[in-house]
């Protein structure tokens, strides 16, 4: 609890900013949902035969997984606030439309007949009879929509729209409970607070409530726009980083420490960074030296001239217990050693990311081209099943396929692939817990993130880093490091060609200097 409180205290400014962004997303999407949903609910009361179709359509939006809906909207609306608000608007429609329709339908016919009998016009019947009597049901729908949108808005961080989801995604990627709770607790409290405020509004006299609701509807767009206008940095250079990179010591914090780099950071999913850079929505992104999209998007990789990033030699990390049962595993995976230099791994990633080929096909074609398949030897082992894990990016999927095909080709072991496990710590914890047996890791990540031992070794010496990781993994975690695969997938900062009109930086130091000069 003390650690959580300290985290809240040290990140108070960021939390306040993200809470405002979260409110902006929630309020503006609810505003649009009310503007569309209430008239639509009233209209289908008058057009009864269309009611099942309209209710079915808005109900269908609720059945679409939020991540899938956001992914569908990205090609149409891009990334950021627009697709997030539109998705939240769709999710809020169902309770508002359905409760408006149900509330008005439940008004007793004799009450409406009496109103018409004393000369009320249809508009007057709606304003003075139907809506006031339907208000409790309508308010229940608004409260439901509000709670739904506060929860779903956390996913907005997936597409760089901000909000409290940034801490949740970063916490999951880094396996940091304090960070997860720092996003989840305010979001939950926000949902409860808004729900109770609406409940209090519902108890107001009808005339007062009407005035308050009108004031809210007028002020909601102002509040939402003000939340995004809240100062979030004055830098002219905007960066798109995944949550893990913004929290890892060898990521953005390391660049800040070594270079004094200060960027306006937009948190976004790994897969979206390149599209955001291509569309000009960010100026700089983090990436990997062997990423195939560097070639596909014609990106400029900035030189890490002060060596903020350690070497990231790819290594299979395996439980010693498994290696004792299956000693041939080192020999089998060792066949990949030296066959995967940086240029080859970048090409394989390019085939997957840009040419849209399947990792299974890419791995099989490569292994056959290297005469590693079909197998020329059969190793006998008592191990019946082996589980391989991976993180959630292209290169890992390809490596897992290579491991799987080699193991199944040279032995009778059945391989289970647990791909897309998320961040580094999730994979590592799954390995140490025995839920997976092996996964591809990188020496720099192991040194700084898993072992937290950067002060004990010179990160500019790749062989020294490898030896330290190898010996320390055995001593601390009973994990074995198999021979490196051949490539160094180091972190890198990347830019579009021609991002700046004046001098183009070629190194991170030059980028820092350019930012400093632009601020003078």
Coordinates of C-alpha atoms in Angstrom, one line a residue:
X1 CA 0.0 0.0 0.0
X2 CA 2.9 2.4 0.8
X3 CA 4.5 1.7 -2.6
X4 CA 1.1 2.5 -4.3
X5 CA 0.8 5.7 -2.4
X6 CA 4.3 6.7 -3.3
X7 CA 3.6 6.0 -6.9
X8 CA 0.5 8.2 -6.8
X9 CA 2.4 11.0 -5.2
X10 CA 5.3 10.9 -7.6
X11 CA 3.0 10.8 -10.7
X12 CA 0.3 13.2 -9.5
X13 CA 0.7 15.6 -12.4
X14 CA 0.5 12.8 -15.0
X15 CA -2.5 11.2 -13.3
X16 CA -4.4 14.5 -13.2
X17 CA -3.7 15.1 -16.9
X18 CA -4.8 11.5 -17.9
X19 CA -7.9 11.9 -15.7
X20 CA -8.8 15.0 -17.6
X21 CA -8.3 13.2 -20.9
X22 CA -10.4 10.4 -19.7
X23 CA -13.2 12.8 -18.7
X24 CA -13.0 14.4 -22.1
X25 CA -13.4 11.1 -24.0
X26 CA -16.3 10.1 -21.7
X27 CA -18.2 13.4 -21.8
X28 CA -17.9 14.1 -25.5
X29 CA -18.9 10.5 -26.5
X30 CA -21.9 10.7 -24.1
X31 CA -22.9 14.1 -25.6
X32 CA -23.0 12.6 -29.1
X33 CA -24.8 9.5 -27.8
X34 CA -27.5 11.6 -26.1
X35 CA -27.9 13.9 -29.2
X36 CA -28.4 10.8 -31.4
X37 CA -29.8 8.2 -29.0
X38 CA -32.7 10.1 -27.4
X39 CA -34.2 11.3 -30.7
X40 CA -33.7 7.9 -32.2
X41 CA -35.5 6.2 -29.2
X42 CA -38.4 8.7 -29.5
X43 CA -38.6 8.1 -33.3
X44 CA -38.9 4.3 -33.1
X45 CA -41.7 4.7 -30.6
X46 CA -43.6 6.4 -33.4
X47 CA -42.3 3.9 -36.0
X48 CA -43.0 0.7 -34.1
X49 CA -42.2 -1.6 -37.0
X50 CA -38.6 -0.3 -37.1
X51 CA -38.0 -0.6 -33.4
X52 CA -36.7 -4.2 -33.5
X53 CA -34.3 -3.3 -36.3
X54 CA -32.9 -0.2 -34.6
X55 CA -32.6 -1.9 -31.2
X56 CA -30.9 -4.9 -32.9
X57 CA -28.4 -2.6 -34.7
X58 CA -27.4 -0.6 -31.6
X59 CA -27.2 -3.9 -29.7
X60 CA -24.9 -5.3 -32.3
X61 CA -22.3 -2.6 -31.6
X62 CA -22.2 -3.9 -28.0
X63 CA -21.2 -7.4 -29.1
X64 CA -18.2 -6.2 -31.1
X65 CA -15.0 -6.5 -28.9
X66 CA -13.7 -3.0 -28.2
X67 CA -10.2 -3.8 -29.4
X68 CA -11.6 -5.1 -32.7
X69 CA -13.8 -2.1 -33.1
X70 CA -10.9 0.3 -32.6
X71 CA -8.8 -1.7 -35.0
X72 CA -11.6 -1.4 -37.6
X73 CA -11.9 2.3 -37.2
X74 CA -8.1 3.1 -37.4
X75 CA -7.9 2.8 -41.3
X76 CA -11.0 5.2 -41.5
X77 CA -10.4 7.7 -38.8
X78 CA -6.7 7.3 -38.0
X79 CA -5.4 7.1 -34.5
X80 CA -6.0 9.3 -31.5
X81 CA -9.1 11.0 -30.2
X82 CA -11.5 10.6 -33.2
X83 CA -11.7 6.8 -33.4
X84 CA -11.8 6.6 -29.6
X85 CA -14.8 9.0 -29.3
X86 CA -16.6 7.3 -32.2
X87 CA -16.2 3.9 -30.6
X88 CA -17.4 5.1 -27.2
X89 CA -20.4 6.8 -28.9
X90 CA -21.4 3.5 -30.5
X91 CA -21.1 1.7 -27.1
X92 CA -23.2 4.3 -25.4
X93 CA -26.1 4.1 -27.9
X94 CA -27.6 0.9 -26.8
X95 CA -28.6 1.8 -23.2
X96 CA -29.7 5.3 -24.2
X97 CA -31.8 4.3 -27.3
X98 CA -33.3 1.2 -25.6
X99 CA -34.2 3.0 -22.3
X100 CA -35.7 6.0 -24.1
X101 CA -37.8 3.7 -26.2
X102 CA -38.8 1.5 -23.2
X103 CA -39.5 4.5 -20.9
X104 CA -41.9 6.2 -23.3
X105 CA -43.6 2.9 -24.3
X106 CA -44.3 2.2 -20.6
X107 CA -46.3 5.5 -20.2
X108 CA -49.9 4.4 -19.7
X109 CA -52.0 5.0 -22.8
X110 CA -54.9 6.5 -20.8
X111 CA -52.5 9.2 -19.6
X112 CA -51.5 10.1 -23.1
X113 CA -55.1 10.0 -24.2
X114 CA -56.1 12.4 -21.4
X115 CA -53.4 14.8 -22.5
X116 CA -54.6 14.7 -26.1
X117 CA -58.2 15.1 -24.8
X118 CA -57.4 18.5 -23.2
X119 CA -55.9 19.7 -26.5
X120 CA -52.1 18.9 -26.2
X121 CA -50.3 18.7 -29.5
X122 CA -48.0 15.7 -30.1
X123 CA -45.0 17.8 -29.2
X124 CA -46.7 18.9 -26.0
X125 CA -47.6 15.3 -25.1
X126 CA -43.9 14.4 -25.6
X127 CA -42.6 17.3 -23.6
X128 CA -45.1 17.5 -20.8
X129 CA -46.2 13.9 -20.4
X130 CA -44.1 11.2 -22.0
X131 CA -40.5 12.4 -21.3
X132 CA -41.2 13.4 -17.7
X133 CA -42.8 10.0 -16.9
X134 CA -40.0 8.2 -18.9
X135 CA -37.2 10.1 -17.1
X136 CA -36.4 7.5 -14.5
X137 CA -35.9 4.8 -17.1
X138 CA -34.0 7.2 -19.4
X139 CA -31.7 8.2 -16.6
X140 CA -31.0 4.6 -15.9
X141 CA -29.8 4.3 -19.5
X142 CA -27.6 7.3 -19.2
X143 CA -26.0 6.1 -16.0
X144 CA -25.4 2.7 -17.6
X145 CA -23.8 4.3 -20.7
X146 CA -21.6 6.5 -18.5
X147 CA -20.2 3.6 -16.5
X148 CA -19.6 1.6 -19.7
X149 CA -17.8 4.5 -21.3
X150 CA -15.5 5.2 -18.4
X151 CA -14.5 1.6 -18.5
X152 CA -14.1 1.2 -22.2
X153 CA -12.3 4.6 -22.4
X154 CA -9.2 2.9 -20.8
X155 CA -8.7 1.2 -24.1
X156 CA -8.2 4.6 -25.8
X157 CA -4.6 4.5 -24.8
X158 CA -4.2 1.6 -27.3
X159 CA -4.7 4.1 -30.1
X160 CA -2.9 7.1 -28.6
X161 CA -6.0 8.8 -27.4
X162 CA -4.7 9.2 -23.8
X163 CA -6.6 8.6 -20.7
X164 CA -6.0 6.4 -17.7
X165 CA -5.5 3.4 -19.8
X166 CA -1.9 4.5 -20.4
X167 CA -0.9 3.5 -17.0
X168 CA -2.9 0.2 -17.2
X169 CA -1.2 -0.8 -20.5
X170 CA 2.2 0.2 -19.2
X171 CA 1.7 -1.7 -16.0
X172 CA 0.7 -4.8 -17.8
X173 CA 3.6 -4.6 -20.1
X174 CA 6.1 -4.1 -17.3
X175 CA 4.2 -6.3 -14.8
X176 CA 4.0 -3.4 -12.4
X177 CA 1.1 -3.7 -10.0
X178 CA 1.4 -0.1 -8.8
X179 CA 1.2 1.2 -12.3
X180 CA -1.8 -0.9 -13.1
X181 CA -3.7 0.2 -10.0
X182 CA -2.7 3.9 -10.7
X183 CA -4.8 3.7 -13.8
X184 CA -7.5 1.2 -12.6
X185 CA -8.4 2.9 -9.3
X186 CA -9.0 6.4 -10.6
X187 CA -11.1 4.9 -13.5
X188 CA -13.2 2.9 -11.1
X189 CA -13.7 5.9 -8.8
X190 CA -14.5 8.1 -11.7
X191 CA -17.3 5.6 -12.8
X192 CA -18.7 5.5 -9.3
X193 CA -18.6 9.3 -8.9
X194 CA -20.3 10.0 -12.2
X195 CA -22.9 7.4 -11.5
X196 CA -23.7 8.9 -8.1
X197 CA -23.8 12.4 -9.5
X198 CA -26.4 11.3 -12.1
X199 CA -28.4 9.6 -9.4
X200 CA -28.4 12.9 -7.4
X201 CA -29.5 14.8 -10.5
X202 CA -32.4 12.3 -11.0
X203 CA -33.8 13.3 -7.6
X204 CA -34.1 17.0 -8.5
X205 CA -37.5 18.6 -9.3
X206 CA -38.4 18.2 -12.9
X207 CA -38.1 21.9 -13.8
X208 CA -34.8 22.2 -12.1
X209 CA -33.6 19.0 -13.7
X210 CA -34.5 20.3 -17.1
X211 CA -32.4 23.4 -16.6
X212 CA -29.5 21.4 -15.2
X213 CA -29.6 18.9 -18.1
X214 CA -29.6 21.8 -20.6
X215 CA -26.6 23.4 -18.9
X216 CA -24.8 20.0 -19.0
X217 CA -25.4 19.4 -22.6
X218 CA -24.2 22.9 -23.5
X219 CA -21.1 22.6 -21.3
X220 CA -20.0 19.1 -22.2
X221 CA -18.3 20.0 -25.4
X222 CA -16.5 22.9 -23.6
X223 CA -15.4 20.6 -20.8
X224 CA -14.2 18.0 -23.3
X225 CA -12.2 20.4 -25.4
X226 CA -10.7 22.0 -22.3
X227 CA -9.4 18.7 -21.1
X228 CA -7.4 18.3 -24.3
X229 CA -6.3 21.9 -24.2
X230 CA -4.7 21.3 -20.8
X231 CA -1.0 21.9 -21.2
X232 CA 0.8 18.6 -21.7
X233 CA 4.2 19.8 -22.9
X234 CA 5.7 22.5 -25.0
X235 CA 8.0 20.5 -27.2
X236 CA 7.7 20.7 -30.9
X237 CA 8.8 17.1 -31.5
X238 CA 6.2 14.5 -30.7
X239 CA 7.1 10.8 -30.1
X240 CA 5.0 7.7 -30.4
X241 CA 6.2 5.1 -27.9
X242 CA 4.6 1.8 -26.7
X243 CA 3.9 1.7 -22.9
X244 CA 6.7 -0.7 -22.2
X245 CA 9.3 1.6 -23.8
X246 CA 8.1 4.6 -21.8
X247 CA 8.6 2.6 -18.5
X248 CA 11.7 0.5 -19.1
X249 CA 15.0 1.7 -17.8
X250 CA 16.6 1.0 -21.2
X251 CA 13.8 2.8 -23.0
X252 CA 12.7 6.4 -22.8
X253 CA 13.9 6.9 -19.2
X254 CA 17.4 5.8 -20.3
X255 CA 17.3 8.3 -23.2
X256 CA 16.3 11.0 -20.8
X257 CA 19.1 10.1 -18.4
X258 CA 21.9 9.8 -21.0
X259 CA 20.9 12.5 -23.6
X260 CA 18.5 14.8 -21.6
X261 CA 16.0 14.0 -24.3
X262 CA 12.6 15.7 -23.7
X263 CA 9.8 14.8 -26.0
X264 CA 6.0 15.1 -26.0
X265 CA 5.1 11.4 -25.8
X266 CA 2.0 9.8 -27.1
X267 CA 1.5 6.3 -25.8
X268 CA 0.3 3.8 -28.4
X269 CA 0.4 0.2 -29.4
X270 CA 3.6 -1.2 -31.1
X271 CA 1.8 -1.9 -34.4
X272 CA 0.4 1.6 -34.7
X273 CA 3.6 3.6 -34.3
X274 CA 4.7 3.1 -37.9
X275 CA 1.4 4.2 -39.3
X276 CA 1.3 7.2 -37.0
X277 CA 4.8 8.2 -38.2
X278 CA 3.9 7.7 -41.8
X279 CA 0.7 9.8 -41.4
X280 CA 2.7 12.6 -39.7
X281 CA 0.9 12.3 -36.4
X282 CA 4.2 11.8 -34.6
X283 CA 7.7 12.8 -35.5
X284 CA 9.8 10.1 -33.8
X285 CA 9.1 6.5 -32.8
X286 CA 10.9 3.8 -31.0
X287 CA 11.6 0.6 -32.8
X288 CA 14.0 -2.3 -33.3
X289 CA 17.1 -2.4 -35.6
X290 CA 15.9 -5.6 -37.3
X291 CA 12.3 -4.4 -37.8
X292 CA 11.2 -5.0 -41.5
X293 CA 9.1 -1.8 -41.4
X294 CA 12.3 0.3 -41.4
X295 CA 12.8 -0.6 -45.0
X296 CA 9.1 -0.7 -45.9
X297 CA 8.5 2.9 -44.6
X298 CA 11.9 4.2 -45.7
X299 CA 12.8 5.4 -42.1
X300 CA 15.9 7.0 -40.8
X301 CA 17.4 5.3 -37.8
X302 CA 19.1 7.8 -35.5
X303 CA 22.6 6.7 -34.3
X304 CA 22.8 6.0 -30.5
X305 CA 26.1 7.8 -30.3
X306 CA 26.2 7.9 -26.5
X307 CA 25.3 4.2 -26.1
X308 CA 22.1 4.6 -24.1
X309 CA 20.9 1.2 -25.4
X310 CA 22.8 -1.9 -24.5
X311 CA 23.4 -4.8 -26.9
X312 CA 20.3 -6.9 -27.6
X313 CA 21.7 -10.2 -28.8
X314 CA 18.8 -12.6 -29.3
X315 CA 19.0 -15.7 -27.1
X316 CA 16.7 -18.6 -26.3
X317 CA 16.0 -18.6 -22.5
X318 CA 15.1 -22.0 -21.1
X319 CA 14.4 -23.6 -17.8
X320 CA 17.3 -25.7 -16.5
X321 CA 14.9 -28.4 -15.5
X322 CA 13.8 -28.8 -19.1
X323 CA 17.3 -28.8 -20.4
X324 CA 18.3 -31.6 -18.0
X325 CA 15.4 -33.7 -19.4
X326 CA 16.1 -32.6 -23.0
X327 CA 19.8 -31.8 -23.4
X328 CA 19.6 -32.0 -27.1
X329 CA 17.6 -28.8 -27.1
X330 CA 20.7 -26.7 -27.0
X331 CA 22.2 -28.6 -30.0
X332 CA 18.9 -28.3 -32.0
X333 CA 18.4 -24.5 -31.4
X334 CA 22.2 -24.0 -31.6
X335 CA 21.9 -24.8 -35.4
X336 CA 20.4 -21.4 -35.8
X337 CA 23.6 -19.7 -34.4
X338 CA 25.3 -17.4 -37.0
X339 CA 22.5 -18.0 -39.6
X340 CA 20.4 -15.0 -38.5
X341 CA 22.5 -11.8 -38.8
X342 CA 20.8 -8.5 -38.6
X343 CA 20.2 -8.2 -42.3
X344 CA 18.6 -11.6 -42.5
X345 CA 16.3 -11.1 -39.5
X346 CA 15.3 -7.7 -40.9
X347 CA 14.4 -9.3 -44.2
X348 CA 12.3 -12.0 -42.5
X349 CA 10.5 -9.3 -40.5
X350 CA 9.9 -7.4 -43.7
X351 CA 8.3 -10.4 -45.3
X352 CA 5.8 -10.6 -42.4
X353 CA 5.1 -7.0 -41.7
X354 CA 5.1 -5.6 -45.3
X355 CA 4.5 -8.6 -47.6
X356 CA 1.9 -10.0 -45.1
X357 CA 3.4 -13.5 -45.3
X358 CA 2.6 -16.0 -42.4
X359 CA 5.4 -16.5 -39.8
X360 CA 5.0 -20.3 -40.2
X361 CA 5.7 -20.0 -44.0
X362 CA 8.6 -17.6 -43.5
X363 CA 10.2 -19.9 -40.9
X364 CA 9.8 -23.0 -42.9
X365 CA 11.2 -21.4 -46.1
X366 CA 14.2 -20.1 -44.2
X367 CA 15.0 -23.4 -42.5
X368 CA 14.8 -25.3 -45.7
X369 CA 17.0 -22.7 -47.5
X370 CA 19.6 -23.2 -44.7
X371 CA 19.4 -27.0 -45.1
X372 CA 18.1 -27.3 -41.5
X373 CA 15.0 -29.1 -42.6
X374 CA 14.2 -31.8 -43.3
X375 CA 16.1 -33.2 -40.3
X376 CA 19.2 -35.3 -40.8
X377 CA 19.2 -36.6 -37.2
X378 CA 16.7 -37.8 -34.7
X379 CA 17.2 -37.1 -31.0
X380 CA 15.6 -39.4 -28.5
X381 CA 14.2 -37.8 -25.4
X382 CA 11.8 -38.7 -22.6
X383 CA 10.2 -35.2 -22.7
X384 CA 6.8 -35.5 -24.4
X385 CA 5.7 -31.8 -24.6
X386 CA 7.5 -28.5 -24.6
X387 CA 5.8 -25.0 -24.5
X388 CA 7.4 -22.1 -26.3
X389 CA 6.3 -18.5 -25.4
X390 CA 6.7 -15.2 -27.1
X391 CA 6.2 -11.5 -26.8
X392 CA 3.7 -9.7 -28.9
X393 CA 5.6 -8.6 -32.0
X394 CA 6.4 -10.0 -35.4
X395 CA 10.0 -11.2 -34.8
X396 CA 9.1 -13.3 -31.9
X397 CA 6.3 -15.1 -33.8
X398 CA 8.9 -16.0 -36.5
X399 CA 11.4 -17.2 -34.0
X400 CA 8.8 -19.3 -32.2
X401 CA 8.0 -20.9 -35.5
X402 CA 11.6 -21.7 -36.2
X403 CA 12.0 -23.2 -32.7
X404 CA 8.9 -25.3 -33.1
X405 CA 9.7 -26.6 -36.5
X406 CA 13.2 -27.5 -35.6
X407 CA 12.2 -29.3 -32.4
X408 CA 9.4 -31.2 -34.0
X409 CA 11.6 -32.0 -37.0
X410 CA 14.5 -33.4 -35.0
X411 CA 12.5 -35.1 -32.1
X412 CA 9.2 -36.7 -31.2
X413 CA 8.5 -33.8 -28.8
X414 CA 5.1 -32.1 -29.3
X415 CA 5.5 -28.3 -29.2
X416 CA 2.8 -26.0 -27.8
X417 CA 3.2 -22.3 -28.9
X418 CA 1.9 -19.7 -26.4
X419 CA 2.5 -16.6 -28.6
X420 CA 1.6 -13.0 -27.9
X421 CA 2.1 -13.1 -24.1
X422 CA 2.5 -9.3 -23.9
X423 CA 5.4 -7.6 -22.2
X424 CA 8.8 -8.9 -21.1
X425 CA 7.9 -9.5 -17.5
X426 CA 4.9 -11.5 -18.4
X427 CA 7.0 -13.9 -20.5
X428 CA 9.7 -14.1 -17.9
X429 CA 7.3 -14.7 -15.1
X430 CA 5.6 -17.4 -17.1
X431 CA 9.0 -19.0 -17.7
X432 CA 10.0 -19.0 -14.0
X433 CA 6.6 -20.3 -13.0
X434 CA 7.0 -23.3 -15.3
X435 CA 4.0 -22.2 -17.5
X436 CA 6.3 -22.0 -20.5
X437 CA 9.6 -23.8 -21.1
X438 CA 11.5 -21.5 -23.4
X439 CA 11.1 -18.2 -25.2
X440 CA 13.3 -15.8 -27.2
X441 CA 14.8 -13.0 -25.2
X442 CA 17.5 -10.4 -25.7
X443 CA 20.7 -9.8 -23.6
X444 CA 20.1 -6.1 -23.0
X445 CA 16.5 -6.7 -21.9
X446 CA 17.7 -9.5 -19.6
X447 CA 20.4 -7.3 -18.1
X448 CA 18.4 -4.1 -17.4
X449 CA 14.8 -5.2 -17.1
X450 CA 15.0 -8.7 -15.6
X451 CA 18.2 -8.7 -13.7
X452 CA 18.4 -4.9 -13.1
X453 CA 22.2 -5.1 -13.1
X454 CA 23.4 -2.4 -15.5
X455 CA 25.8 -1.1 -12.9
X456 CA 27.6 -4.4 -12.7
X457 CA 28.7 -4.7 -16.3
X458 CA 29.9 -2.5 -19.1
X459 CA 27.0 -2.3 -21.6
X460 CA 29.2 -1.3 -24.4
X461 CA 30.8 -4.8 -24.4
X462 CA 28.3 -7.3 -25.9
X463 CA 30.3 -10.5 -24.9
X464 CA 30.6 -9.3 -21.3
X465 CA 26.9 -8.6 -21.2
X466 CA 26.2 -12.1 -22.6
X467 CA 28.5 -13.8 -20.1
X468 CA 27.0 -11.9 -17.1
X469 CA 23.4 -12.7 -18.2
X470 CA 24.3 -16.4 -18.7
X471 CA 25.9 -16.9 -15.3
X472 CA 23.4 -14.7 -13.3
X473 CA 20.3 -16.3 -14.8
X474 CA 21.5 -19.7 -13.7
X475 CA 22.4 -18.5 -10.2
X476 CA 19.3 -16.4 -9.5
X477 CA 16.5 -18.1 -11.5
X478 CA 17.8 -21.6 -12.6
X479 CA 17.4 -20.5 -16.2
X480 CA 19.9 -21.4 -19.0
X481 CA 20.9 -19.1 -21.8
X482 CA 21.4 -21.0 -25.1
X483 CA 23.8 -19.7 -27.7
X484 CA 22.9 -16.4 -29.4
X485 CA 20.9 -16.6 -32.6
X486 CA 23.2 -14.2 -34.5
X487 CA 21.5 -10.8 -34.6
X488 CA 21.4 -7.8 -32.3
X489 CA 17.9 -6.3 -32.2
X490 CA 18.8 -3.1 -30.5
X491 CA 16.3 -0.4 -29.6
X492 CA 16.4 2.5 -32.0
X493 CA 14.8 5.9 -32.5
X494 CA 13.4 6.4 -36.0
X495 CA 12.1 9.3 -38.1
X496 CA 10.6 9.8 -41.5
X497 CA 12.9 11.0 -44.2
X498 CA 12.4 14.8 -44.4
X499 CA 10.7 15.2 -41.1
X500 CA 12.4 18.6 -40.5
X501 CA 12.5 21.3 -43.0
X502 CA 16.0 22.4 -42.0
X503 CA 18.9 20.3 -40.9
X504 CA 18.1 16.6 -40.5
X505 CA 19.5 14.9 -37.4
X506 CA 21.5 11.7 -37.9
X507 CA 22.0 10.9 -34.3
X508 CA 20.1 11.2 -31.0
X509 CA 22.5 13.9 -29.8
X510 CA 21.7 16.0 -33.0
X511 CA 18.0 15.5 -32.4
X512 CA 18.4 16.8 -28.8
X513 CA 20.3 19.8 -30.1
X514 CA 17.6 20.5 -32.7
X515 CA 14.9 20.4 -30.1
X516 CA 16.9 22.8 -27.8
X517 CA 17.6 25.2 -30.7
X518 CA 13.9 25.3 -31.6
X519 CA 13.0 26.2 -28.1
X520 CA 15.3 29.1 -27.9

